[in-house]
Tab-separated table of C-alpha atoms in Angstrom:
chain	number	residue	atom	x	y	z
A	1	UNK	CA	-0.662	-3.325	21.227
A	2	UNK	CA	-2.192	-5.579	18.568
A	3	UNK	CA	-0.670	-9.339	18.359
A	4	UNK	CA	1.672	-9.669	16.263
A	5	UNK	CA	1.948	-13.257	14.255
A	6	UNK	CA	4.584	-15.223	16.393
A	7	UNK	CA	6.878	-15.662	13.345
A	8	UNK	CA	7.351	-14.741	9.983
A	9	UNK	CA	7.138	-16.837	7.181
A	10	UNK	CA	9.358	-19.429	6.486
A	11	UNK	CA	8.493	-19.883	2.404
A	12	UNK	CA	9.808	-16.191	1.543
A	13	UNK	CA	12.085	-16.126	-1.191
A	14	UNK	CA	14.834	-14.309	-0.851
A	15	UNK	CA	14.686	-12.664	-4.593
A	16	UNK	CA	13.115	-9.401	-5.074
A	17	UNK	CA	10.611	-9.366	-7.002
A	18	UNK	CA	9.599	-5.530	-7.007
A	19	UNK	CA	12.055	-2.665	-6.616
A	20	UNK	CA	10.343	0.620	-6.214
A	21	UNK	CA	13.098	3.606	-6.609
A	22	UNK	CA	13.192	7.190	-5.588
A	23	UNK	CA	9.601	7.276	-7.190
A	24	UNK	CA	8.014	10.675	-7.342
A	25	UNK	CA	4.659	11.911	-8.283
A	26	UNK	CA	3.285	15.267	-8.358
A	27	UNK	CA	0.210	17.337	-8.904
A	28	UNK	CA	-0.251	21.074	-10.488
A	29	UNK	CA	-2.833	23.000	-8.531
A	30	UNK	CA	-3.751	26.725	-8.397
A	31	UNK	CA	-1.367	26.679	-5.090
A	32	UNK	CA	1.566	25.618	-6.586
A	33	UNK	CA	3.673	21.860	-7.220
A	34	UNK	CA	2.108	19.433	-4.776
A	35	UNK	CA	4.697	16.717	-4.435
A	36	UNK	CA	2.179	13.341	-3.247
A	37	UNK	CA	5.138	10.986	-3.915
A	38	UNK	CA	8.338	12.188	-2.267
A	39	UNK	CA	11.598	10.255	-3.306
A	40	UNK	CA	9.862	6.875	-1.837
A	41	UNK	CA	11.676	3.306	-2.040
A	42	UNK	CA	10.086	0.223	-0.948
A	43	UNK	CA	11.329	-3.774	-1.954
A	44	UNK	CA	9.331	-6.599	-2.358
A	45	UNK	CA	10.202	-10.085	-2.186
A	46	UNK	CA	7.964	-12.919	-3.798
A	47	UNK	CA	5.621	-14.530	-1.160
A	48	UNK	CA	5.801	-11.615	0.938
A	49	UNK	CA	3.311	-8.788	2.499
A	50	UNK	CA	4.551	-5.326	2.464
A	51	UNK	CA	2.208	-3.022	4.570
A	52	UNK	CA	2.116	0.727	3.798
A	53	UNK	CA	0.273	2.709	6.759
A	54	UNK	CA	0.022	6.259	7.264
A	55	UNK	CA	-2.920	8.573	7.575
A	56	UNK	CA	-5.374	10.009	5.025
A	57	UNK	CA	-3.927	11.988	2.994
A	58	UNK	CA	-0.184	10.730	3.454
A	59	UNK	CA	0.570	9.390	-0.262
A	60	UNK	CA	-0.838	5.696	-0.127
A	61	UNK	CA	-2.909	5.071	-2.713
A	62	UNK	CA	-1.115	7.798	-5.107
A	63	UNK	CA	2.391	5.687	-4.668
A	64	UNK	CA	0.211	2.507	-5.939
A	65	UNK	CA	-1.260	4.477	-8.575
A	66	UNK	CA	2.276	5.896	-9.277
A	67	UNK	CA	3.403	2.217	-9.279
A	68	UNK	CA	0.667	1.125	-11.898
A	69	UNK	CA	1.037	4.281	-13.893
A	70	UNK	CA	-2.744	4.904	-13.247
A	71	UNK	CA	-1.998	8.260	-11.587
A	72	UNK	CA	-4.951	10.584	-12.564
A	73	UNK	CA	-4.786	13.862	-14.382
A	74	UNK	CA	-3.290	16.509	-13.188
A	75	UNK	CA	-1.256	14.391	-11.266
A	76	UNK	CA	2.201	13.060	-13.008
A	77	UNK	CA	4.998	10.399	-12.051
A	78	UNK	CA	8.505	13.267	-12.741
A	79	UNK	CA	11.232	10.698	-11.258
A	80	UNK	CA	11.967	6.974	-10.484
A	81	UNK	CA	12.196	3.775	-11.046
A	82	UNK	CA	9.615	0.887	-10.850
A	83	UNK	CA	11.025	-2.365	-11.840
A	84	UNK	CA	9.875	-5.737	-12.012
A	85	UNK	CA	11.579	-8.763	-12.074
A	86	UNK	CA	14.551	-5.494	-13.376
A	87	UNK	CA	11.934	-4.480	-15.853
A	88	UNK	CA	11.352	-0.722	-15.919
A	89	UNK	CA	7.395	-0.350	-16.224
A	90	UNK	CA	7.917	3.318	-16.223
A	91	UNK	CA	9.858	3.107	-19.109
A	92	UNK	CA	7.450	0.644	-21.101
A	93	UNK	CA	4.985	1.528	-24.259
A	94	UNK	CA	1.143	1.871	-23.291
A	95	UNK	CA	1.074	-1.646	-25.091
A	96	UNK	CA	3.968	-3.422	-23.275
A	97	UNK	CA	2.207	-1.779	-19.887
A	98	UNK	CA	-0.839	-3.220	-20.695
A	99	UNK	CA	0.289	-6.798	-21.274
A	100	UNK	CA	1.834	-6.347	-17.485
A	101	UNK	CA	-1.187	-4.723	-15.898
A	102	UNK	CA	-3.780	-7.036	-14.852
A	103	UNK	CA	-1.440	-9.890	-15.462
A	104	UNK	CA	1.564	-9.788	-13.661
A	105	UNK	CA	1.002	-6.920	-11.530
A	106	UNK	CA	-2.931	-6.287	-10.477
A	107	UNK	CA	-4.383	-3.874	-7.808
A	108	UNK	CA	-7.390	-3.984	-6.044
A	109	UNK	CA	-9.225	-0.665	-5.786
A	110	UNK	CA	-10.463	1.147	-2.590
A	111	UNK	CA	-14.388	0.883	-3.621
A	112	UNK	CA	-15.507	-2.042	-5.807
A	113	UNK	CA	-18.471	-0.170	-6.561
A	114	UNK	CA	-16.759	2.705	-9.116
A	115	UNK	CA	-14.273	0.215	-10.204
A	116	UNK	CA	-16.245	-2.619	-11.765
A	117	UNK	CA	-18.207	-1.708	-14.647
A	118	UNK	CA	-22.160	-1.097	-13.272
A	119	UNK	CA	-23.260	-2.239	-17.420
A	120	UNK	CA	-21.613	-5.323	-17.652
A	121	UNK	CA	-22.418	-8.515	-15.646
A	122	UNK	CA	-19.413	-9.294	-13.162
A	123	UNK	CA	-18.700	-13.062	-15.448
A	124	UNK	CA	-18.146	-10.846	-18.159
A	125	UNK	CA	-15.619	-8.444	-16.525
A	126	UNK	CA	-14.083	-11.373	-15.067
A	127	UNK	CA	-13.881	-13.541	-18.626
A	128	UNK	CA	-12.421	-10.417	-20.022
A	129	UNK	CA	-8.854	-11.014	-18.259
A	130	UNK	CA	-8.567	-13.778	-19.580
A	131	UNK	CA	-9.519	-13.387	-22.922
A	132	UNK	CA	-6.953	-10.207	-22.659
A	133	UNK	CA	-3.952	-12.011	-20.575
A	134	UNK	CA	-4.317	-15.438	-21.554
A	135	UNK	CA	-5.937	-15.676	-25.105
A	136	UNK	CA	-8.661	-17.605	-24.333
A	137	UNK	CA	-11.887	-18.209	-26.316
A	138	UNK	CA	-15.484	-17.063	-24.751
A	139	UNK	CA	-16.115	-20.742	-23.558
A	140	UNK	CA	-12.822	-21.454	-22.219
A	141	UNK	CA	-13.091	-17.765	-20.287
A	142	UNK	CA	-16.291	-17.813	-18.485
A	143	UNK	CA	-15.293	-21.831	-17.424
A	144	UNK	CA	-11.930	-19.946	-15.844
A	145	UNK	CA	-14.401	-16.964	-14.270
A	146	UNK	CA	-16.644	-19.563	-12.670
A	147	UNK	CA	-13.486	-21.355	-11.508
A	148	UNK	CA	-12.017	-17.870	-9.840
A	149	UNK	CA	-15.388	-16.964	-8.517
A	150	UNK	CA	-15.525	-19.774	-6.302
A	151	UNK	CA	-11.878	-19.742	-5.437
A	152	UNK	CA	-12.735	-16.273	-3.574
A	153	UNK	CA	-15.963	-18.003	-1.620
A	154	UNK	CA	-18.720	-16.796	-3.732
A	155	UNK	CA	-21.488	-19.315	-3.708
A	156	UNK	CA	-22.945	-20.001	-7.067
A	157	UNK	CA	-20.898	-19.016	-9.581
A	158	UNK	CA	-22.726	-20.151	-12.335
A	159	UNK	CA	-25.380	-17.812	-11.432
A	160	UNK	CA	-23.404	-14.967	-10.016
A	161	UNK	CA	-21.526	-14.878	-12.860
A	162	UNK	CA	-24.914	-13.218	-14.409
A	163	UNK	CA	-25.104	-10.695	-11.701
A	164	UNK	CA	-24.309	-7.082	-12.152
A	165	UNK	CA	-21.735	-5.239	-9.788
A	166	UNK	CA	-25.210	-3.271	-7.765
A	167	UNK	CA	-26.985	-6.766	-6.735
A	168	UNK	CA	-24.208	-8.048	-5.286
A	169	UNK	CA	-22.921	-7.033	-1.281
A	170	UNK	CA	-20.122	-5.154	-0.412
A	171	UNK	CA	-18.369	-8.043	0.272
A	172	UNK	CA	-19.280	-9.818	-2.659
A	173	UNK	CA	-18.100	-7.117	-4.642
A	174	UNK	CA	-14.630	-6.972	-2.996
A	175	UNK	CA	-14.617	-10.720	-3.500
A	176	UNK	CA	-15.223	-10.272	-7.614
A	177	UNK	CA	-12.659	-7.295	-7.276
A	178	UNK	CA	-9.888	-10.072	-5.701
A	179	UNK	CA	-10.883	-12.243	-8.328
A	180	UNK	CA	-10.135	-10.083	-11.443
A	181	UNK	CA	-7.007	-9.312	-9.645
A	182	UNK	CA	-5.770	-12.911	-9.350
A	183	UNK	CA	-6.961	-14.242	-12.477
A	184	UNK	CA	-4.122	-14.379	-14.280
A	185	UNK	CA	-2.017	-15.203	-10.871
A	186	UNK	CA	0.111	-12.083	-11.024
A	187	UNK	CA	3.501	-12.137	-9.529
A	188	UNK	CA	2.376	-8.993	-6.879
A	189	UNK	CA	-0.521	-7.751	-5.980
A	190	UNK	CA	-1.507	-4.029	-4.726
A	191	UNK	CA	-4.420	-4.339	-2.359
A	192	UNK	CA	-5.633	-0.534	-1.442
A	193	UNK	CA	-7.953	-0.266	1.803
A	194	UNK	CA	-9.709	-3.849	0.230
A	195	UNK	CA	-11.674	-4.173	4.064
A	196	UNK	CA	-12.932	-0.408	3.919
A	197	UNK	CA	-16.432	0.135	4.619
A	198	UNK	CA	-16.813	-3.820	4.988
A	199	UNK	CA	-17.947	-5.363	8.499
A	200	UNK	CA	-15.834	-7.093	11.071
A	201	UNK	CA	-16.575	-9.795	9.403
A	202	UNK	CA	-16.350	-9.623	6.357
A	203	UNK	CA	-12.919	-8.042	6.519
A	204	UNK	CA	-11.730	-11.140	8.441
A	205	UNK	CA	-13.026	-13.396	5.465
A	206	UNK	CA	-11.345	-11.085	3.080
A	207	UNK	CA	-7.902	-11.246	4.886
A	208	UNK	CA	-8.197	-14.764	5.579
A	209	UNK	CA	-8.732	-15.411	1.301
A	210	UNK	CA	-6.235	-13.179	0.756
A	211	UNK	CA	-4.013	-15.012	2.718
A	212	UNK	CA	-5.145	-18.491	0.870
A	213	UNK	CA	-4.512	-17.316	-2.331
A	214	UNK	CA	-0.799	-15.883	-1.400
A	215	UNK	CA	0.109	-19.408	-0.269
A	216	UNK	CA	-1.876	-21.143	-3.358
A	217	UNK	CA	-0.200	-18.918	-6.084
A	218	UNK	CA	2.818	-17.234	-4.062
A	219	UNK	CA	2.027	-13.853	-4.533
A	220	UNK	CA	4.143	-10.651	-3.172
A	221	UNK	CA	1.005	-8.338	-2.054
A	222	UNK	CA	1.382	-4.529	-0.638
A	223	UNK	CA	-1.502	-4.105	1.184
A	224	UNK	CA	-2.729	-0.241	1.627
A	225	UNK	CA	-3.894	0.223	5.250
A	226	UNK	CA	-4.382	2.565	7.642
A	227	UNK	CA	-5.265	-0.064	10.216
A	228	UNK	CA	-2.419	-1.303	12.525
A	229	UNK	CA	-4.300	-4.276	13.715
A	230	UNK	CA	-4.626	-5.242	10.308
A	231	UNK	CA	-0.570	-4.595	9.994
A	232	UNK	CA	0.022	-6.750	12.989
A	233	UNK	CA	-1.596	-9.687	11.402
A	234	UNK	CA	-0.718	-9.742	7.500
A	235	UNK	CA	2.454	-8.056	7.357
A	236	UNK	CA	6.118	-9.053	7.038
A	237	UNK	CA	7.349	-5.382	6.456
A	238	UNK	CA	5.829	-1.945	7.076
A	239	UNK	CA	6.726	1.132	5.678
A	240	UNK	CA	4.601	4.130	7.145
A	241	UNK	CA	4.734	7.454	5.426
A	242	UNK	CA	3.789	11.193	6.458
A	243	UNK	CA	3.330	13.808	3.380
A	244	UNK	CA	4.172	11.626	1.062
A	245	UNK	CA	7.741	10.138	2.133
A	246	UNK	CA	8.437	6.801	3.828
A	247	UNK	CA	9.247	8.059	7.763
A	248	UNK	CA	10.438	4.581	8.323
A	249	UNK	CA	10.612	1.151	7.157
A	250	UNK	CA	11.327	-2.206	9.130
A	251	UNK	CA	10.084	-5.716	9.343
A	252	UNK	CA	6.855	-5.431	11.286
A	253	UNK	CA	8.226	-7.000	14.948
A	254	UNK	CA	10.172	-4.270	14.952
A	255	UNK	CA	8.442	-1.798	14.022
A	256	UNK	CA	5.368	-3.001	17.075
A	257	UNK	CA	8.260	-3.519	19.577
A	258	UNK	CA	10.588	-1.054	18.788
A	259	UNK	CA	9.131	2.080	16.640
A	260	UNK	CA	11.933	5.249	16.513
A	261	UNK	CA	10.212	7.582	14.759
A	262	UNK	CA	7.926	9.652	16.657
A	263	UNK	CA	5.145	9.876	13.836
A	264	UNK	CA	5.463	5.885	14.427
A	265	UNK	CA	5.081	6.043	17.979
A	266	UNK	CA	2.340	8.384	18.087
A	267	UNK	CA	0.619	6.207	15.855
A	268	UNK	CA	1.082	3.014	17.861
A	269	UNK	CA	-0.317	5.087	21.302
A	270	UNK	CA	-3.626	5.660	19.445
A	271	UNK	CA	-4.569	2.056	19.241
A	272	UNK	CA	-6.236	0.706	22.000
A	273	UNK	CA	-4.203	-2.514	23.618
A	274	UNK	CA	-6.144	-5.478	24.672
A	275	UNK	CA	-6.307	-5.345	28.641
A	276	UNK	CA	-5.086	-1.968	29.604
A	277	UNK	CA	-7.659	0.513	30.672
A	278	UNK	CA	-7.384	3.977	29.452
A	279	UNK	CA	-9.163	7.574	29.964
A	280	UNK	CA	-8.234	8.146	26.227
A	281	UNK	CA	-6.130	7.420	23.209
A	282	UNK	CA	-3.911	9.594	22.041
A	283	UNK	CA	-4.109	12.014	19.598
A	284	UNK	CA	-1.711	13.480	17.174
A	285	UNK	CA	-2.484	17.165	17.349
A	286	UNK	CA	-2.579	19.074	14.210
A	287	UNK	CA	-2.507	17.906	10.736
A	288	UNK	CA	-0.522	17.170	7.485
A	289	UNK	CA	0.829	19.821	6.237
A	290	UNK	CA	-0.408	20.873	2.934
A	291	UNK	CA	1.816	19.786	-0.105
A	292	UNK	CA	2.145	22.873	-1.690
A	293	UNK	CA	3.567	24.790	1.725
A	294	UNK	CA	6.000	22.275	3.724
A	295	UNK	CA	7.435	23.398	6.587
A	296	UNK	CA	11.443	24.028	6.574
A	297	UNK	CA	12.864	20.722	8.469
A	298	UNK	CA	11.127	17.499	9.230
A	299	UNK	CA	7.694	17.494	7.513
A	300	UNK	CA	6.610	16.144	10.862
A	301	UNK	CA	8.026	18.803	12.869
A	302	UNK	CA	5.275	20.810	13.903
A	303	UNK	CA	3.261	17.972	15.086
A	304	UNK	CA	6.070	16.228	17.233
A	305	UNK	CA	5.932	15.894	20.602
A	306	UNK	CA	9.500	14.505	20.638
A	307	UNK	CA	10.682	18.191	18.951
A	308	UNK	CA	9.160	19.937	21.672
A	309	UNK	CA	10.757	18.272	24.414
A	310	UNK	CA	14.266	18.325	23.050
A	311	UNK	CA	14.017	21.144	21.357
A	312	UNK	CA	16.910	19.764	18.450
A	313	UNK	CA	17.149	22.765	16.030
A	314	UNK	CA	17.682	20.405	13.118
A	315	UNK	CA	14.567	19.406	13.382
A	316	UNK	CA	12.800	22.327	12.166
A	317	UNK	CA	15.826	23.662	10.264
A	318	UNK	CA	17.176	20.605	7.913
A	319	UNK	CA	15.473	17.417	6.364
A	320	UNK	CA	16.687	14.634	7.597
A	321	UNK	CA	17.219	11.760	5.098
A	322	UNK	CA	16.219	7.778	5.437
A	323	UNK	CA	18.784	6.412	7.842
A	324	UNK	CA	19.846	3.080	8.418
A	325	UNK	CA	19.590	2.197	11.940
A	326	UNK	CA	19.864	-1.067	12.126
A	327	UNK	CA	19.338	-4.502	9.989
A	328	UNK	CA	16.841	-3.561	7.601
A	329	UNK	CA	15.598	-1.104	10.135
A	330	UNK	CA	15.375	2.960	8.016
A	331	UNK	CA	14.058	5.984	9.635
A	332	UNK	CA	13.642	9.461	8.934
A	333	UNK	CA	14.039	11.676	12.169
A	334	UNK	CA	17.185	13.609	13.574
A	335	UNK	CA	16.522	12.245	16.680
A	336	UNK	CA	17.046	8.741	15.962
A	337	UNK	CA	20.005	9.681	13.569
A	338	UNK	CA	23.738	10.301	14.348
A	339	UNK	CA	24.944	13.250	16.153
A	340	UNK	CA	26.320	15.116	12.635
A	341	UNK	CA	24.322	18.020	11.333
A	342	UNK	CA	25.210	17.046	7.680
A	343	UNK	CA	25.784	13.811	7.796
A	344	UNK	CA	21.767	12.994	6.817
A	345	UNK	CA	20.862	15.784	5.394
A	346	UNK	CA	17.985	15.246	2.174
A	347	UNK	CA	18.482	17.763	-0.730
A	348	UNK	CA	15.085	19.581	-1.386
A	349	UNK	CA	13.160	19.697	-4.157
A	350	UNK	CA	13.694	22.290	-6.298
């Protein structure tokens, strides 16, 4: 199992500073309502790291496109709340959402290289924020570009700032992506996959910044991962999700040290631990289910090795809803819940 940080940190506030409510996103497609975003709830406090892990396809990056309202056509956010600092952004005018996005709430995309502009040199994408956000003049900007640009470890600014987004590196690129993101010093940041396709390396330097920046500027930051060694080292919370609901939620030592849902578990026997010898890792058999055709009871039923040894007819039968277990501890699985049928059952969508 990956090593886990020895505590967590002291400096979190205890305010929240996003509240993400019974969000729900779907899509139209010629098979029918595909529901991406299923009902999911997640809290973030300032100066904390909220993980979200799950496999492809499980809801990820829609829920922090949901959050942004950046969700694509023909996909559309149909219930929720997303509030910050109690502000409703769902709620807010394309205008007042604008003012927000990119200044108190930024995201950093999956792939630099279709999300920064390949006409415009990377200075000028960067100068824009803050000409947008903070009403700055073209001098003032490009001074606060070069600034940011060397706050995320490029070397040269001056001159980078005259690059366009296809001569710079990967990891270059993901560095100007982080610095349009925390430009303005936004109060959270949504960081999707930002080490994908980068080397070992690299994706150490781009934790490690991310990490300096949170304690220069006190950001909140979900980060978007699907890699639990990752988790293990930037998180404070997890919440994993399976077909587009959170299974469960905890703070990440207990999630690694004491995981109840099975989806969890199975997840946490595929990584390979440090020391221990093994013929092979585990694999979940089968796959998620498609969105337009869930199965009755637990969208993770059919998969579950846990189903087929006790053989619990709820679990194919009923939903089960997120139950508390414990101290900030939620999980969504019969087995795990109390003994009562009804007691944690989840309504359906119609």
């Amino acid at each position: 199992m990956p090593l886990i940080r020895g505590s967590m940190r002291e400096d979190v506030m205890t305010q929240s500073i996003l509240e993400i409510r019974d969000l729900s996103t779907e899509f139209q497609t010629r098979s029918g309502t595909a529901r991406a975003v299923d009902k999911v709830s997640m809290t973030l406090k300032a100066g904390e790291t909220l993980c979200v892990v799950g496999e492809s396809g499980c809801g990820k990056s829609i829920t922090a496109l949901s959050v942004m309202g950046l969700v694509p056509y023909p996909g559309k956010v149909v219930g929720g709340e997303v509030l910050l600092d109690g502000a409703d952004l769902r709620t807010m005018t394309p205008k007042q959402l604008a003012e927000v996005r990119g200044n108190r709430i930024s995201m950093i995309f999956q792939d630099p290289s279709s999300s920064l502009n390949p006409v415009h040199t990377v200075g000028r994408q960067i100068s824009e924020v803050y000409r947008l956000h903070k009403n700055m003049g073209k001098r003032e900007a490009e001074a606060a570009a070069i600034k940011m640009l060397a706050a995320v470890g490029i070397p040269d600014p001056e001159r980078r700032m005259k690059a366009y987004p296809h001569e710079m590196s990967g990891g270059m690129a993901q560095r100007v992506m982080i610095a349009m993101a925390l430009a303005c010093q936004p109060e959270v940041l949504i960081a999707d996959e930002p080490t994908t396709a980068l080397d070992v390396t690299i994706q150490a330097q781009i934790l490690d910044l991310m990490r300096d920046l949170q304690r220069d500027f006190g950001t909140a930051i979900i980060l978007i991962t699907h890699d639990l060694g990752v988790v293990a080292e930037m998180a404070d919370h997890v919440a994993v999700m399976y077909a587009g609901q959170v299974v469960e939620r905890a703070d990440v030592h207990t999630l690694f040290k004491s995981p109840k849902h099975p989806y969890t578990q199975a997840l946490l026997r595929s990584v390979p631990v440090l020391g221990e010898e093994t013929d092979m890792l585990e694999v979940i058999d089968g796959r998620v289910p498609q969105l337009t055709h869930l199965p009755e009871g637990c969208l993770f039923a059919p998969r579950c090795r846990a189903r087929r040894e006790t053989d619990d007819p709820r679990c194919t039968t009923i939903r089960p809803a997120l139950t508390e277990l414990g101290e900030d501890h939620l999980c969504r699985c019969w087995l795990a819940a109390p003994a009562d049928p009804l007691a944690h059952r989840e309504e359906q969508p119609a």
